[in-house]
Amino acid sequence: MESFSLRPKEISDDLRKTVVGQDDAIREISVAVVKHLVGHPAPNILLIGNSGSGKTTLMRAVEQFLTSRAGLSRFANVIRINANVLAEERQGYGRAVLGRLFANAKARLGPGGALDDILQAVERGILFIDEVDKIRGDVRGQPNVRGIVAQEALLTLMENENVEFDVDGQTYAVNSSGILFVAGGAFEELYESVLRRATIGQDVAPMKPVVVVSASGEVREELPFHMGDYLKYDDLFRYGMTPQFVSRFESIIVLNDLAESDLARIFVEPDGSIFRTSRAYFQRFGIDLQITRGALIAIAWDAAQQKRLGARALRETFRRVIRNLEFDPVDSGAGIITVDENMVKKAIDSREAGTASKR
Ligand SMILES: Nc1ncnc2c1ncn2[C@@H]1O[C@H](COP(=O)(O)OP(=O)(O)OP(=O)(O)O)[C@@H](O)[C@H]1O
Ligand SMILES: [Mg+2]
């Protein structure tokens, strides 16, 4: 057996450079990818997490890791699609998934790539399916035909040992049951329904309140709720995912909501973060953009108030702070612009007053 030195920890260390928090999801994916690459059975993974919590970012990071790492490209045949594509009759799931895995493998193996090797790479592919919650089988009590079609298409791929697909007029057949599937979606409404079930103790022991003492000495009761502790397959069936489909995801991971400290890190740390990108813009004018700790905390705090947006809220907050300076980058004389807490507070206040700051 060919030795394979990649360890899950190496993948997770790399993913952590781009993805903040979400340790459970990172670890689970890292192990599954290694298992899959060495040919061990690996669980299909379903990522559930609020909008802006990092699902797409995580999938992209894994894809990036697998395609950029020297020595891996021979093993890793990975594509990322939006679940909606699977409902497109014109394209058909065969072409959308297998055709793309085929094209990918062909490109990687180069002009000398033998057909057998290409087909083997298709069978050992990794498929990221984003926005999988959009293919629910019913929406507000009405059947959603496109969703049902797409779930069936995926199911066919997940369990079928002989699927045909066409590429450039040629028909090929593969066993697609060995493809690794990683799907992700926000599943809005799921949170509410699981919380309701956990609160009344339906099918589970009801949540027990815990006593919390605040800094001012005030005592109150809180219900600790993390959806992952209570989520059952039944909740996903009720949401409109078919049992056959969803039960093929042996591993379901609920992503964490991002805390203020995570948001602050997301704002500055990853390559391509909002702050790094902005700095690069100002550098073009010979200006060094800096930010005080107070400003950073204020931006993260403001973003955390906009719960439904997750980390996307950071962008909106920062735009308010920076847009005048982007138009007219005037520095204080030493080639430095420092974003301070005051500037952030002013920008936030201008929103609250309903008067967008002057452009
Ligand atoms: N955990 C995270 N680590 C690093 N960046 C993150 C994280 N979560 C979100 N972001 C940032 O916020 C933006 C939105 O994140 P992302 O697209 O991953 O959200 P999502 O979970 O896929 O949301 P949706 O359900 O709306 O598709 C990205 O630009 C990314 O930079
Ligand atoms: Mg997304």
GROMACS .gro file of N, CA and C in nm, residues 106-168:
model
  189
  106LYS      N    1  -0.936   1.510  -1.572
  106LYS     CA    2  -0.866   1.511  -1.701
  106LYS      C    3  -0.762   1.623  -1.703
  107ALA      N    4  -0.805   1.739  -1.655
  107ALA     CA    5  -0.712   1.853  -1.655
  107ALA      C    6  -0.593   1.824  -1.564
  108ARG      N    7  -0.620   1.760  -1.452
  108ARG     CA    8  -0.511   1.735  -1.357
  108ARG      C    9  -0.414   1.630  -1.406
  109LEU      N   10  -0.468   1.527  -1.469
  109LEU     CA   11  -0.381   1.418  -1.513
  109LEU      C   12  -0.303   1.455  -1.639
  110GLY      N   13  -0.348   1.560  -1.705
  110GLY     CA   14  -0.272   1.609  -1.821
  110GLY      C   15  -0.301   1.529  -1.947
  111PRO      N   16  -0.236   1.568  -2.055
  111PRO     CA   17  -0.265   1.506  -2.185
  111PRO      C   18  -0.243   1.355  -2.187
  112GLY      N   19  -0.151   1.306  -2.105
  112GLY     CA   20  -0.123   1.161  -2.107
  112GLY      C   21  -0.217   1.080  -2.019
  113GLY      N   22  -0.314   1.146  -1.954
  113GLY     CA   23  -0.402   1.078  -1.857
  113GLY      C   24  -0.483   0.966  -1.922
  114ALA      N   25  -0.469   0.845  -1.869
  114ALA     CA   26  -0.543   0.732  -1.926
  114ALA      C   27  -0.689   0.740  -1.881
  115LEU      N   28  -0.779   0.695  -1.968
  115LEU     CA   29  -0.922   0.701  -1.937
  115LEU      C   30  -0.955   0.630  -1.805
  116ASP      N   31  -0.893   0.515  -1.783
  116ASP     CA   32  -0.919   0.441  -1.660
  116ASP      C   33  -0.884   0.524  -1.536
  117ASP      N   34  -0.772   0.596  -1.547
  117ASP     CA   35  -0.732   0.679  -1.433
  117ASP      C   36  -0.829   0.794  -1.412
  118ILE      N   37  -0.876   0.850  -1.521
  118ILE     CA   38  -0.972   0.960  -1.510
  118ILE      C   39  -1.100   0.910  -1.443
  119LEU      N   40  -1.149   0.796  -1.489
  119LEU     CA   41  -1.274   0.743  -1.433
  119LEU      C   42  -1.256   0.705  -1.285
  120GLN      N   43  -1.140   0.656  -1.253
  120GLN     CA   44  -1.114   0.622  -1.113
  120GLN      C   45  -1.115   0.749  -1.027
  121ALA      N   46  -1.058   0.855  -1.083
  121ALA     CA   47  -1.057   0.982  -1.009
  121ALA      C   48  -1.199   1.038  -0.991
  122VAL      N   49  -1.286   1.010  -1.087
  122VAL     CA   50  -1.426   1.053  -1.072
  122VAL      C   51  -1.490   0.976  -0.956
  123GLU      N   52  -1.463   0.846  -0.952
  123GLU     CA   53  -1.523   0.762  -0.848
  123GLU      C   54  -1.471   0.797  -0.709
  124ARG      N   55  -1.352   0.856  -0.705
  124ARG     CA   56  -1.294   0.892  -0.575
  124ARG      C   57  -1.304   1.042  -0.549
  125GLY      N   58  -1.398   1.107  -0.617
  125GLY     CA   59  -1.408   1.252  -0.607
  125GLY      C   60  -1.460   1.301  -0.473
  126ILE      N   61  -1.444   1.430  -0.453
  126ILE     CA   62  -1.499   1.496  -0.334
  126ILE      C   63  -1.594   1.605  -0.383
  127LEU      N   64  -1.717   1.601  -0.334
  127LEU     CA   65  -1.817   1.696  -0.383
  127LEU      C   66  -1.868   1.784  -0.269
  128PHE      N   67  -1.847   1.912  -0.282
  128PHE     CA   68  -1.904   2.006  -0.187
  128PHE      C   69  -2.035   2.058  -0.244
  129ILE      N   70  -2.142   2.046  -0.167
  129ILE     CA   71  -2.272   2.094  -0.212
  129ILE      C   72  -2.314   2.208  -0.121
  130ASP      N   73  -2.310   2.329  -0.174
  130ASP     CA   74  -2.344   2.444  -0.091
  130ASP      C   75  -2.493   2.475  -0.102
  131GLU      N   76  -2.547   2.543  -0.003
  131GLU     CA   77  -2.687   2.587  -0.002
  131GLU      C   78  -2.782   2.467  -0.016
  132VAL      N   79  -2.750   2.360   0.053
  132VAL     CA   80  -2.830   2.237   0.036
  132VAL      C   81  -2.971   2.254   0.095
  133ASP      N   82  -2.986   2.352   0.185
  133ASP     CA   83  -3.119   2.376   0.242
  133ASP      C   84  -3.217   2.431   0.138
  134LYS      N   85  -3.164   2.483   0.026
  134LYS     CA   86  -3.253   2.539  -0.076
  134LYS      C   87  -3.324   2.430  -0.155
  135ILE      N   88  -3.283   2.305  -0.139
  135ILE     CA   89  -3.351   2.199  -0.213
  135ILE      C   90  -3.443   2.120  -0.119
  136ARG      N   91  -3.503   2.190  -0.023
  136ARG     CA   92  -3.599   2.122   0.064
  136ARG      C   93  -3.719   2.078  -0.019
  137GLY      N   94  -3.779   1.969   0.024
  137GLY     CA   95  -3.887   1.909  -0.053
  137GLY      C   96  -4.020   1.979  -0.040
  138ASP      N   97  -4.035   2.060   0.064
  138ASP     CA   98  -4.157   2.141   0.071
  138ASP      C   99  -4.124   2.274   0.136
  139VAL      N  100  -4.194   2.374   0.090
  139VAL     CA  101  -4.172   2.508   0.143
  139VAL      C  102  -4.306   2.560   0.192
  140ARG      N  103  -4.313   2.588   0.320
  140ARG     CA  104  -4.437   2.632   0.384
  140ARG      C  105  -4.556   2.544   0.345
  141GLY      N  106  -4.535   2.413   0.356
  141GLY     CA  107  -4.646   2.321   0.332
  141GLY      C  108  -4.672   2.288   0.185
  142GLN      N  109  -4.609   2.362   0.095
  142GLN     CA  110  -4.628   2.334  -0.048
  142GLN      C  111  -4.512   2.249  -0.098
  143PRO      N  112  -4.544   2.145  -0.179
  143PRO     CA  113  -4.433   2.067  -0.233
  143PRO      C  114  -4.342   2.151  -0.324
  144ASN      N  115  -4.215   2.129  -0.314
  144ASN     CA  116  -4.119   2.202  -0.396
  144ASN      C  117  -4.053   2.102  -0.490
  145VAL      N  118  -4.108   2.097  -0.613
  145VAL     CA  119  -4.068   1.991  -0.705
  145VAL      C  120  -3.920   1.997  -0.737
  146ARG      N  121  -3.869   2.118  -0.758
  146ARG     CA  122  -3.726   2.131  -0.790
  146ARG      C  123  -3.638   2.073  -0.679
  147GLY      N  124  -3.683   2.096  -0.557
  147GLY     CA  125  -3.607   2.045  -0.443
  147GLY      C  126  -3.608   1.893  -0.438
  148ILE      N  127  -3.725   1.838  -0.461
  148ILE     CA  128  -3.737   1.691  -0.457
  148ILE      C  129  -3.650   1.629  -0.566
  149VAL      N  130  -3.656   1.690  -0.685
  149VAL     CA  131  -3.576   1.639  -0.798
  149VAL      C  132  -3.428   1.642  -0.762
  150ALA      N  133  -3.385   1.752  -0.703
  150ALA     CA  134  -3.243   1.766  -0.671
  150ALA      C  135  -3.200   1.668  -0.563
  151GLN      N  136  -3.285   1.648  -0.462
  151GLN     CA  137  -3.249   1.551  -0.358
  151GLN      C  138  -3.241   1.410  -0.415
  152GLU      N  139  -3.333   1.380  -0.507
  152GLU     CA  140  -3.329   1.247  -0.569
  152GLU      C  141  -3.203   1.230  -0.652
  153ALA      N  142  -3.166   1.337  -0.721
  153ALA     CA  143  -3.046   1.331  -0.803
  153ALA      C  144  -2.924   1.300  -0.716
  154LEU      N  145  -2.916   1.366  -0.604
  154LEU     CA  146  -2.801   1.342  -0.515
  154LEU      C  147  -2.805   1.202  -0.457
  155LEU      N  148  -2.924   1.159  -0.421
  155LEU     CA  149  -2.939   1.026  -0.366
  155LEU      C  150  -2.891   0.921  -0.467
  156THR      N  151  -2.929   0.943  -0.593
  156THR     CA  152  -2.885   0.850  -0.698
  156THR      C  153  -2.733   0.840  -0.699
  157LEU      N  154  -2.669   0.956  -0.686
  157LEU     CA  155  -2.522   0.955  -0.687
  157LEU      C  156  -2.466   0.885  -0.564
  158MET      N  157  -2.532   0.909  -0.450
  158MET     CA  158  -2.477   0.859  -0.325
  158MET      C  159  -2.483   0.707  -0.314
  159GLU      N  160  -2.581   0.648  -0.380
  159GLU     CA  161  -2.596   0.504  -0.356
  159GLU      C  162  -2.576   0.419  -0.481
  160ASN      N  163  -2.551   0.485  -0.594
  160ASN     CA  164  -2.555   0.407  -0.716
  160ASN      C  165  -2.419   0.353  -0.758
  161GLU      N  166  -2.419   0.225  -0.793
  161GLU     CA  167  -2.292   0.166  -0.830
  161GLU      C  168  -2.268   0.167  -0.979
  162ASN      N  169  -2.366   0.218  -1.051
  162ASN     CA  170  -2.349   0.223  -1.196
  162ASN      C  171  -2.428   0.341  -1.253
  163VAL      N  172  -2.367   0.456  -1.255
  163VAL     CA  173  -2.434   0.575  -1.307
  163VAL      C  174  -2.370   0.614  -1.440
  164GLU      N  175  -2.457   0.642  -1.536
  164GLU     CA  176  -2.403   0.682  -1.666
  164GLU      C  177  -2.405   0.833  -1.678
  165PHE      N  178  -2.308   0.884  -1.750
  165PHE     CA  179  -2.308   1.027  -1.780
  165PHE      C  180  -2.236   1.049  -1.913
  166ASP      N  181  -2.266   1.162  -1.973
  166ASP     CA  182  -2.209   1.190  -2.105
  166ASP      C  183  -2.107   1.303  -2.098
  167VAL      N  184  -2.001   1.286  -2.170
  167VAL     CA  185  -1.907   1.396  -2.189
  167VAL      C  186  -1.873   1.400  -2.338
  168ASP      N  187  -1.897   1.514  -2.400
  168ASP     CA  188  -1.868   1.532  -2.543
  168ASP      C  189  -1.921   1.416  -2.628
   0.00000   0.00000   0.00000
